[in-house]
Coordinates of C-alpha atoms and ligand atoms in Angstrom, one line a residue:
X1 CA 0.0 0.0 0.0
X2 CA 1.6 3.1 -1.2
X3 CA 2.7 6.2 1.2
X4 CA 1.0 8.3 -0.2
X5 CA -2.0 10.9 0.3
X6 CA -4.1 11.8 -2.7
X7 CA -6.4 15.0 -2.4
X8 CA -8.5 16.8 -4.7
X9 CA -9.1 20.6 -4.7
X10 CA -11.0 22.2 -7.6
X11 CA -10.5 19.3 -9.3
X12 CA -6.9 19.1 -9.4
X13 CA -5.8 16.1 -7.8
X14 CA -2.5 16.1 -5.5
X15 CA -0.2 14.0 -4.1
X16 CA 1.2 14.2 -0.4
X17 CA 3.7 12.3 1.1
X18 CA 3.2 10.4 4.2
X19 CA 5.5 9.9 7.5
X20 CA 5.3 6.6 9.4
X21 CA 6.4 6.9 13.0
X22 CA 8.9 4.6 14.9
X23 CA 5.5 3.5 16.7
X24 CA 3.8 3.1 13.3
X25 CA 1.8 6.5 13.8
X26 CA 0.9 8.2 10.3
X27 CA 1.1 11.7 9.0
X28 CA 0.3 13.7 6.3
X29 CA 3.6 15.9 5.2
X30 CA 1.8 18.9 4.1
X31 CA 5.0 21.0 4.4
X32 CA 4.4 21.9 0.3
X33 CA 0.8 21.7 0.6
X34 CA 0.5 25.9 0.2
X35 CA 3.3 25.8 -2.4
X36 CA 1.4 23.4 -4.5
X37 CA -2.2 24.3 -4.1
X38 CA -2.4 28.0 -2.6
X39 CA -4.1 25.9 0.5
X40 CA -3.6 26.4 3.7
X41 CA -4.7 24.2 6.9
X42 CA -6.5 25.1 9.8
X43 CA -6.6 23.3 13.4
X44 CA -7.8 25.6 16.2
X45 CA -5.3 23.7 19.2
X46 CA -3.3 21.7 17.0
X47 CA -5.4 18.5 18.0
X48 CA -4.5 16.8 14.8
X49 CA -1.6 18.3 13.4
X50 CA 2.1 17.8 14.1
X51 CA 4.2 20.1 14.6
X52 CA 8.1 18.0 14.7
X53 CA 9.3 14.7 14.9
X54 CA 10.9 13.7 17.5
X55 CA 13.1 11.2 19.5
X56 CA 12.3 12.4 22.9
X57 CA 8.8 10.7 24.1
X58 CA 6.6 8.3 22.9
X59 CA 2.8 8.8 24.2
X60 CA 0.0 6.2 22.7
X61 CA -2.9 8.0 24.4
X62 CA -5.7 5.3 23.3
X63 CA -3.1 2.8 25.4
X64 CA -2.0 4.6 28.2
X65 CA 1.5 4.3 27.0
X66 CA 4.0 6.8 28.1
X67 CA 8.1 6.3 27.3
X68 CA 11.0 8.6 28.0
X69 CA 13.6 7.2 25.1
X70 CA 12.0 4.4 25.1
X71 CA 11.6 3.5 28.1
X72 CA 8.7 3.0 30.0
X73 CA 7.6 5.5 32.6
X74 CA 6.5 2.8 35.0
X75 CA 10.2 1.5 35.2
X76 CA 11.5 4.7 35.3
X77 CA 9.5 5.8 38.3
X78 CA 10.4 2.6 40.5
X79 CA 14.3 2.2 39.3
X80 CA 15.4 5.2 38.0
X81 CA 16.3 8.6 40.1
X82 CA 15.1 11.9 38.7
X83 CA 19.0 12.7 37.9
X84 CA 19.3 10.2 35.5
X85 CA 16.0 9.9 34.2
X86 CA 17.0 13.5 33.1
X87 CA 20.4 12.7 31.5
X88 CA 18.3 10.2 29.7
X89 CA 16.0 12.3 28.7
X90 CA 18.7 15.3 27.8
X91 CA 21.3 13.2 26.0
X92 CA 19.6 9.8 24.9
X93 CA 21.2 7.5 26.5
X94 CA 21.2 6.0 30.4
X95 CA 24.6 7.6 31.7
X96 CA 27.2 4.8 32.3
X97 CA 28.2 5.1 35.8
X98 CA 31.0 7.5 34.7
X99 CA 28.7 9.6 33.1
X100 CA 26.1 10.0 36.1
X101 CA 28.5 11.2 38.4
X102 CA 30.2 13.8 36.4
X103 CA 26.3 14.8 35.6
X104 CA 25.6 14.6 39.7
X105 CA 28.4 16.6 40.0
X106 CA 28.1 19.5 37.5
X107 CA 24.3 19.8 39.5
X108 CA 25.8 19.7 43.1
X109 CA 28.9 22.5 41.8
X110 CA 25.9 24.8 40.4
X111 CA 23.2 24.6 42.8
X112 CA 23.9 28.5 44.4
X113 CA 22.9 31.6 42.1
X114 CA 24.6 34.6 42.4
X115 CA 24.7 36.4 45.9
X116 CA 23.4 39.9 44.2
X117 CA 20.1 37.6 43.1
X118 CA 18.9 37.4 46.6
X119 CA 18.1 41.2 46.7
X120 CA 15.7 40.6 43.5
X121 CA 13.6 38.6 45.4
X122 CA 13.0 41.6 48.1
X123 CA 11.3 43.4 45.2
X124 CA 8.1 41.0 45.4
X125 CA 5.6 41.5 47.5
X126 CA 5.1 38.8 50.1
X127 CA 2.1 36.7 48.6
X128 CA 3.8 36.7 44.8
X129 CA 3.0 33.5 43.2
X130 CA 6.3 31.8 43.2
X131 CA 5.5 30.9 39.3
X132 CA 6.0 34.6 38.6
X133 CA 9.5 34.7 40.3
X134 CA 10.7 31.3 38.9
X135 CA 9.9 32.6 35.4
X136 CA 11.5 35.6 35.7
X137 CA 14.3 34.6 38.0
X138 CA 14.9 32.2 35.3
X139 CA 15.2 34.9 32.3
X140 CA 17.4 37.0 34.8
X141 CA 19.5 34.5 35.2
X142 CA 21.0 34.9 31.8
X143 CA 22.1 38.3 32.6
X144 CA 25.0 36.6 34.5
X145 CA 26.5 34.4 31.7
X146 CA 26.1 36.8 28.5
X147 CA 29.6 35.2 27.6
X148 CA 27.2 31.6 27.0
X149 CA 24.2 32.7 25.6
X150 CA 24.7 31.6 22.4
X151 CA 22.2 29.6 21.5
X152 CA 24.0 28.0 17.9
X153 CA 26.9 27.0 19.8
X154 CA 27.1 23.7 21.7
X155 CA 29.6 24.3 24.4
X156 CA 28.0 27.4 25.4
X157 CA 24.7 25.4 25.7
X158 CA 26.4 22.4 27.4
X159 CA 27.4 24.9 29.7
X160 CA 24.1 26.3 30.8
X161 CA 22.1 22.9 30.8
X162 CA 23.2 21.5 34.2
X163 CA 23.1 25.7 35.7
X164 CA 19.6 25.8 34.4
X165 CA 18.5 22.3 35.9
X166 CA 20.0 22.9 39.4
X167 CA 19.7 26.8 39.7
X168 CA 15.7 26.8 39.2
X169 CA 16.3 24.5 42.1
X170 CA 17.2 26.9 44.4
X171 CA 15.5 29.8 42.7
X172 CA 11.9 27.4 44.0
X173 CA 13.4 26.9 47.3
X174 CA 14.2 30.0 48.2
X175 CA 11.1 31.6 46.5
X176 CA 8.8 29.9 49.4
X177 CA 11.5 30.4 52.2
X178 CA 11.3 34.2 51.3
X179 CA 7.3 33.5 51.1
X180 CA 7.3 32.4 54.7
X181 CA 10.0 35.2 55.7
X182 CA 12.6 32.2 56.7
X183 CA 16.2 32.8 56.0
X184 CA 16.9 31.0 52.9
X185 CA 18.9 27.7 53.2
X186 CA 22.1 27.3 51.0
X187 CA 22.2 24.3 49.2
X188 CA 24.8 21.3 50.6
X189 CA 26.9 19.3 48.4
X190 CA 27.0 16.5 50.3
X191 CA 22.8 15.6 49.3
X192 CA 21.2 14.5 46.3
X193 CA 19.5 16.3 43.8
X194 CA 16.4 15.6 45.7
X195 CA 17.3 15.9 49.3
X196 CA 19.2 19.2 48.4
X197 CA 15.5 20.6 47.5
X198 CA 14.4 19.5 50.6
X199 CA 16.9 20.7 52.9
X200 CA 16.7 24.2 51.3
X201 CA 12.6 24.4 51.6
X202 CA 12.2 22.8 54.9
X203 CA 15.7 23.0 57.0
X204 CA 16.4 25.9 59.6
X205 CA 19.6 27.7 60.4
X206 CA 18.3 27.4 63.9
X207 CA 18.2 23.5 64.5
X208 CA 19.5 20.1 62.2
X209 CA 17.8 19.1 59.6
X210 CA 17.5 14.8 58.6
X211 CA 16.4 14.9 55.0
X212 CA 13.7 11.8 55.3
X213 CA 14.2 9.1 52.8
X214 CA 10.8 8.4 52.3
X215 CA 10.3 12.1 51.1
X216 CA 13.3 12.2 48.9
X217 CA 12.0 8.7 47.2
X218 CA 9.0 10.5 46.5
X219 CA 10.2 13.5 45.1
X220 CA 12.6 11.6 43.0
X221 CA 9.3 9.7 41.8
X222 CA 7.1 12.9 41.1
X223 CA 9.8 14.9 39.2
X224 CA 10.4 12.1 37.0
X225 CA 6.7 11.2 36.6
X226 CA 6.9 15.0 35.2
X227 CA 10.2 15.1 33.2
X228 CA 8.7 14.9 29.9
X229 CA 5.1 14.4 27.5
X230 CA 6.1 15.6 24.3
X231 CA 4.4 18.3 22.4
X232 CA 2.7 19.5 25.3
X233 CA 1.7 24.0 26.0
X234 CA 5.2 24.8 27.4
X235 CA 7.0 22.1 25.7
X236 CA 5.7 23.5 22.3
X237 CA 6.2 26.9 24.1
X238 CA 9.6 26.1 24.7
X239 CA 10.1 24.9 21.2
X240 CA 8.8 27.7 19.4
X241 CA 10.5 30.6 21.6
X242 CA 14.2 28.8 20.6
X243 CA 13.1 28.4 17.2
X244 CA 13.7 32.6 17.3
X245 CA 16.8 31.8 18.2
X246 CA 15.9 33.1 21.7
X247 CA 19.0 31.5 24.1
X248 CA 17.8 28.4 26.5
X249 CA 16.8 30.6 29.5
X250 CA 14.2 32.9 27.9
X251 CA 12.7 30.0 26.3
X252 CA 12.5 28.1 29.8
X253 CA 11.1 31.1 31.5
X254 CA 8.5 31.2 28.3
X255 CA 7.7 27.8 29.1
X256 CA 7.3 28.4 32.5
X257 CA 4.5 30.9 31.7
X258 CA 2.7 28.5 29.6
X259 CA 2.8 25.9 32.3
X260 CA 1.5 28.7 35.3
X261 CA -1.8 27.7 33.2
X262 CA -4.6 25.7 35.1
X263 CA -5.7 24.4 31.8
X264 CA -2.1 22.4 32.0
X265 CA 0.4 22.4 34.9
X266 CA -1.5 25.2 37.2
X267 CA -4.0 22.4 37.4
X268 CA -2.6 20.5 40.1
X269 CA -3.0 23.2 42.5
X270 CA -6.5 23.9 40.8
X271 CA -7.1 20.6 41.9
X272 CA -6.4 20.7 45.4
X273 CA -8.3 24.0 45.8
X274 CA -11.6 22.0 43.9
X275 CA -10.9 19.4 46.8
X276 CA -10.8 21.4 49.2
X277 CA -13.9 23.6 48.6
X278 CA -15.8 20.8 48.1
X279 CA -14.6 19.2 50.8
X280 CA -15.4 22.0 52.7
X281 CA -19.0 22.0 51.5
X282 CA -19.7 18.8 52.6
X283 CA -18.3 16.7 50.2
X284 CA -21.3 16.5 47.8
X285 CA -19.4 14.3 45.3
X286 CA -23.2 14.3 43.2
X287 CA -23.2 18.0 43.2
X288 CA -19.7 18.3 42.1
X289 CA -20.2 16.1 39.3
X290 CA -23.4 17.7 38.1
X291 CA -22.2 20.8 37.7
X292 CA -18.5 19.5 35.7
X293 CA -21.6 18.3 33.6
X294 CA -23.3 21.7 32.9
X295 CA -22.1 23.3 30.4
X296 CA -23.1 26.0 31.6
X297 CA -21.5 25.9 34.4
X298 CA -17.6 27.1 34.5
X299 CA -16.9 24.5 36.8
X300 CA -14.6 21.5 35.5
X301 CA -13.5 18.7 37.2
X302 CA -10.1 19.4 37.2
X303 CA -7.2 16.9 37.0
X304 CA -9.4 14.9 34.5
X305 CA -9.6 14.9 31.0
X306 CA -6.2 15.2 28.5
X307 CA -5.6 16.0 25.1
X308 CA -3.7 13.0 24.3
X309 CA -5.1 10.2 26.9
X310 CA -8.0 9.2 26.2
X311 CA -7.4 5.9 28.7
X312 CA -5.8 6.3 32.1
X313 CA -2.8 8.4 32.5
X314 CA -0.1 5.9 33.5
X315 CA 1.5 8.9 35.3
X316 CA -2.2 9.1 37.6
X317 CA -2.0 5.6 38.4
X318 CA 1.7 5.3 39.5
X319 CA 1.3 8.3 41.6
X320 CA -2.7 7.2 43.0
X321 CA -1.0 3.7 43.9
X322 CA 2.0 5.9 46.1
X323 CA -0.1 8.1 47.9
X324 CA -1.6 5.2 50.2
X325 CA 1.8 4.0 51.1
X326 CA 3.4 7.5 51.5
X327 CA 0.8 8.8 53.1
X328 CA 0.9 6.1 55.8
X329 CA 4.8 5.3 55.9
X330 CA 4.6 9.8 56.9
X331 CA 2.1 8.8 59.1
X332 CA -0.5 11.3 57.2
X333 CA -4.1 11.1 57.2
X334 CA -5.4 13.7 53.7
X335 CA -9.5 13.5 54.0
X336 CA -9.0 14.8 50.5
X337 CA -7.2 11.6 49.0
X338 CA -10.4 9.5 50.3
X339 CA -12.4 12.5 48.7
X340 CA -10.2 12.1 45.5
X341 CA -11.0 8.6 45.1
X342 CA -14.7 8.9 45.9
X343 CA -14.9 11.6 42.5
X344 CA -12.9 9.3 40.7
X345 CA -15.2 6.1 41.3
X346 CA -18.2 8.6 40.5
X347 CA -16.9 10.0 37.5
X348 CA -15.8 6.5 35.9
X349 CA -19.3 5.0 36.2
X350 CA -20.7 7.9 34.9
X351 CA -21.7 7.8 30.9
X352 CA -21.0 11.7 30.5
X353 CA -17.2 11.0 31.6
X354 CA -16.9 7.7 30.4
X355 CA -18.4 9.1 26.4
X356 CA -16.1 11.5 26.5
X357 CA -13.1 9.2 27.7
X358 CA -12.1 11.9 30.7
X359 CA -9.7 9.6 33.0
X360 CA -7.6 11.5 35.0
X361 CA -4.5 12.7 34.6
X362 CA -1.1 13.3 36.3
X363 CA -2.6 16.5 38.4
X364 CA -5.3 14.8 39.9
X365 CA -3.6 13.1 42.9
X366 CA 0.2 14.4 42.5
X367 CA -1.3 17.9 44.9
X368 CA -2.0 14.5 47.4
X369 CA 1.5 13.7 47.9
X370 CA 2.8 17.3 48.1
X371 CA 0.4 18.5 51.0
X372 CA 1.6 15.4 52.9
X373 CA 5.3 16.3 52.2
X374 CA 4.5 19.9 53.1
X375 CA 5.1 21.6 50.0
X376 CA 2.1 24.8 49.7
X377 CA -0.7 24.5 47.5
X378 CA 0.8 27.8 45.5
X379 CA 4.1 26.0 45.2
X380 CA 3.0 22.7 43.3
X381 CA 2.8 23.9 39.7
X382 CA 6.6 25.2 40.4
X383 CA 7.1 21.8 41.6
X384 CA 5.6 20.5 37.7
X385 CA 8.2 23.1 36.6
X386 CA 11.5 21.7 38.2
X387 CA 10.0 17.7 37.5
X388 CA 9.8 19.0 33.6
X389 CA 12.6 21.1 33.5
X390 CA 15.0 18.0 31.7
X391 CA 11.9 17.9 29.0
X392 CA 12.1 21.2 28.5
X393 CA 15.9 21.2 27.7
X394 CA 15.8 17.8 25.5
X395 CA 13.1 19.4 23.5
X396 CA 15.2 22.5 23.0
X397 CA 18.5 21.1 22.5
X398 CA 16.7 18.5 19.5
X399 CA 14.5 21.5 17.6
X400 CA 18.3 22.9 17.6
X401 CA 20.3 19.9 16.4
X402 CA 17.9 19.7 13.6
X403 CA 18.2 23.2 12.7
X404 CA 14.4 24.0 12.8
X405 CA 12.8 26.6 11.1
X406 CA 11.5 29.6 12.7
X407 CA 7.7 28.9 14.3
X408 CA 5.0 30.8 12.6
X409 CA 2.2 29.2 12.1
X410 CA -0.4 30.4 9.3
X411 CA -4.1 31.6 9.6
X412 CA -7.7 32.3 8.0
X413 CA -8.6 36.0 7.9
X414 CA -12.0 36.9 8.6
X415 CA -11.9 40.1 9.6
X416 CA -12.8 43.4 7.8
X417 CA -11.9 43.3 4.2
X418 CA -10.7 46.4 2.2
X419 CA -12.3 49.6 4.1
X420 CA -11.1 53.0 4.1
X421 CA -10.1 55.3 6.7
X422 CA -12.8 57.9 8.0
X423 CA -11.7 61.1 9.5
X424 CA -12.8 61.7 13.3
X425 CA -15.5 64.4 12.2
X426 CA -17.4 61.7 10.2
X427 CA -17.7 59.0 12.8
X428 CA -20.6 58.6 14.3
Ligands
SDX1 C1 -1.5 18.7 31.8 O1 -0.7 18.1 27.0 C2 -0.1 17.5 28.0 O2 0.5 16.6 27.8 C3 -0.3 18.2 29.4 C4 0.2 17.5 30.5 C5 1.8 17.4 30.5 O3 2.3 16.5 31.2 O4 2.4 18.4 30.0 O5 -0.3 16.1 30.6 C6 -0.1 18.2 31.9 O6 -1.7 19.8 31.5 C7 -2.7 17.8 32.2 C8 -4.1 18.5 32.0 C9 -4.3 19.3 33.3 N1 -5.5 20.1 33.1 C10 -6.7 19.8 33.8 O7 -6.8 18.9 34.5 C11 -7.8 20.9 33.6 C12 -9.1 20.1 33.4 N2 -9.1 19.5 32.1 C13 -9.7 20.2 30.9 O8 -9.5 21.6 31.0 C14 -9.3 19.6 29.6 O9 -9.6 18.2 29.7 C15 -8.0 19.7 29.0 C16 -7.5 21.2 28.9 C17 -6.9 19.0 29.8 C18 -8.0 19.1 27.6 O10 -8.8 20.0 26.8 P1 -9.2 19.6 25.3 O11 -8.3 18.5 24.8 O12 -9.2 20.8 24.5 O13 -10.6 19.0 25.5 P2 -11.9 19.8 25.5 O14 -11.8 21.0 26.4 O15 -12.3 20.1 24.1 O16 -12.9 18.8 26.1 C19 -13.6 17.9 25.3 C20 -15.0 17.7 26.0 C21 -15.7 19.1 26.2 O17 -17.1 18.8 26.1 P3 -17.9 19.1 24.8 O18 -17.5 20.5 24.3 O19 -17.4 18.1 23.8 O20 -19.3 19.0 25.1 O21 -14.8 17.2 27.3 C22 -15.3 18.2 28.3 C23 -15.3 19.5 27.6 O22 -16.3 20.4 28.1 N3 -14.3 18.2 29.4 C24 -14.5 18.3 30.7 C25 -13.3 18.3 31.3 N4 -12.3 18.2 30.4 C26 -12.9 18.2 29.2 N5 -15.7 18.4 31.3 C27 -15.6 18.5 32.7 N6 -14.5 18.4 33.4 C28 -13.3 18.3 32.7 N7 -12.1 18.3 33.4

């Protein structure tokens, strides 16, 4: 069966080539289609259009399949740590054990920002969301290495990769220790990745601080569950901000921006604040679910319903499955977890939900395992943001290596054709 996509337009008939996936997915290549026909196409939301190929992640949203390089998030999350999962994502490969510990150690060497940063956050005013001051923390970053900003030149890049992924870091701790008018706490070399975050949100220069392993098996979980999902808003964000040639750090701090967004990573502190207000009402799970059902109604049930799943999110069920066993092993007891799981029983025997295959996704119970490690409900999207932080990187470093045109989609005008312009007196 030939490759090929035949169309007809005023009675001309065309020929398109098509792309087969490594995964056997199809496309059209319309990349000549204006040239040779003077057509255009249109996709409010890019639901069925593609907008790269890429070697990065592999989603099969009818399956519930989600890979980093191949690998299958599942295994990632229970043998992996979020330090390699993110040289994995980054360069391609699993690190040999050479490899990982020169990539552990370029992230413990650049975990502090410059001293002069910590006057920038005295500008914000106490309740800033901390999404605000991670993206632009992020893009003023760069002004201290305008020798590396370069964003055509690979050692200037290499450079700036590990800075990025361990200086955000410590931008998001110190963000809610200034939030909670603590002292910041410097980062230590002698933790991991992981237990470094943790020791710089929750230690105090006033008394020790054991990082617990439970938490910092957790966190290594969530940030990888949240490394990378392909083409998503910020990823695509990302993408099309270094397609300008923008250098790494703008186009993090644009994707940043994108992910602030309850429609995409705000929505796992959207979540808990649904729970929460519901809870607080009584729990009236029927109530709830009659108005996500009213179209009217602005109310969504959020954390369910994805763009590309339309099965379970793997990432949903690996983190529903932890939060019983974190929660108890902290000794926690959430009345919004048994809440949770009451809304998602009711929605998946419910035709509207099940018709319109809305499972939920990675936000619906990752806000679960947050609270009961005592991160703030206005910190977890920045939480999203350091988990997808290695995506974000891979996804700029490949649009890069293969030289990628500038992004600039096309469009249908509609608006006012050919008028003149009337002077003042003459309006009515
Ligand atoms: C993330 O893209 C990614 O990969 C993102 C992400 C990643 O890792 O980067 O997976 C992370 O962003 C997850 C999604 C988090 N957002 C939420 O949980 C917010 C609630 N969800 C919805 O806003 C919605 O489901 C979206 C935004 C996630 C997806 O929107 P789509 O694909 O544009 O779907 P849609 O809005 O067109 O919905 C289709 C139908 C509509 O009904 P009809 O117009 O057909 O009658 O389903 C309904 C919607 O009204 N619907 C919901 C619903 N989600 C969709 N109805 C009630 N509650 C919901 N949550």
């Amino acid at each position: 069966m030939s490759d090929v996509c035949k169309i007809e337009l005023a009675g001309q008939t065309y020929e398109l080539p098509v792309i087969t996936g490594a995964e056997n997915e199809k496309a059209i290549d319309i990349s000549r289609l204006r040239q040779e026909t003077g057509y255009i196409t249109l996709d409010s939301g890019y639901g069925n259009t593609g907008s790269t190929e890429s070697e990065i992640t592999f989603i099969d949203g009818e399956k519930g399949i989600l890979r980093y390089r191949g690998i299958a998030i599942e295994e990632l999350a229970e043998k992996s740590d979020f330090v390699e999962t993110s040289y994995l994502l980054i360069h391609g490969v699993l690190p040999n054990q050479q490899e990982l510990s020169a990539f552990r150690d370029q992230l413990t060497y650049h975990s502090l920002i410059h001293e002069d940063m910590l006057r920038f956050f005295d500008g914000y005013p106490p309740k800033a969301h901390p999404m605000a001051i991670l993206s632009s923390m992020v893009c003023s970053l760069s002004t201290y290495y305008s020798d590396s900003l370069d964003p055509n030149n690979i050692g200037q890049v290499q450079s700036i990769v590990p800075r990025i992924l361990s200086k955000l870091r410590t931008i998001a701790a110190y963000s809610y220790k200034k939030s909670i008018g603590q002292p910041v706490i410097y980062p230590k070399n002698n933790l991991s990745y992981c237990a470094n975050f943790l020791h710089m949100m929750f230690a105090v220069p006033s008394e020790s601080y054991e990082v617990d392993p439970e938490l910092e098996k957790t966190l290594n979980m969530l940030f990888i569950l949240h490394g990378d999902h392909e083409q998503n808003c910020s990823t695509a964000t990302v993408r099309i901000v270094g397609s300008s040639d923008a250098n790494l750090f703008a186009s993090i701090s644009a994707g940043i921006c994108a992910l602030w967004g309850p429609k995409h990573g705000g929505a796992n502190q959207a979540v808990i604040e649904m729970l929460e207000t519901i809870h607080k009402g009584g729990g009236d799970v029927k109530e709830a679910m009659r108005r996500a059902k009213d179209r009217r109604d602005p109310f969504r049930l959020m954390g369910f319903g994805h763009r590309v799943y339309k099965n379970f999110d793997p990432r949903a069920r690996v983190i529903k499955a932890a939060c019983d066993r974190v929660l108890s092993n902290l000794g926690v007891q959430d009345p919004l977890l048994d809440l949770a799981k009451r809304i998602e029983e009711e929605a998946l025997s419910d035709s509207y939900f099940l018709d319109k295959r809305l499972y939920p996704n990675v936000d619906f119970y990752s806000g679960i395992l947050y609270r009961a490690m005592g991160i703030p409900t206005e910190m977890f999207t920045v939480m999203f943001a350091l988990g997808r932080i290695p995506g974000w990187i891979a996804h700029w470093v490949e649009m890069k290596k293969n030289q990628e045109r500038i992004g600039r989609p096309r469009q249908i005008y509609q608006g006012a054709t050919n008028t003149s312009y009337i002077p003042i007196q003459e309006r009515s």
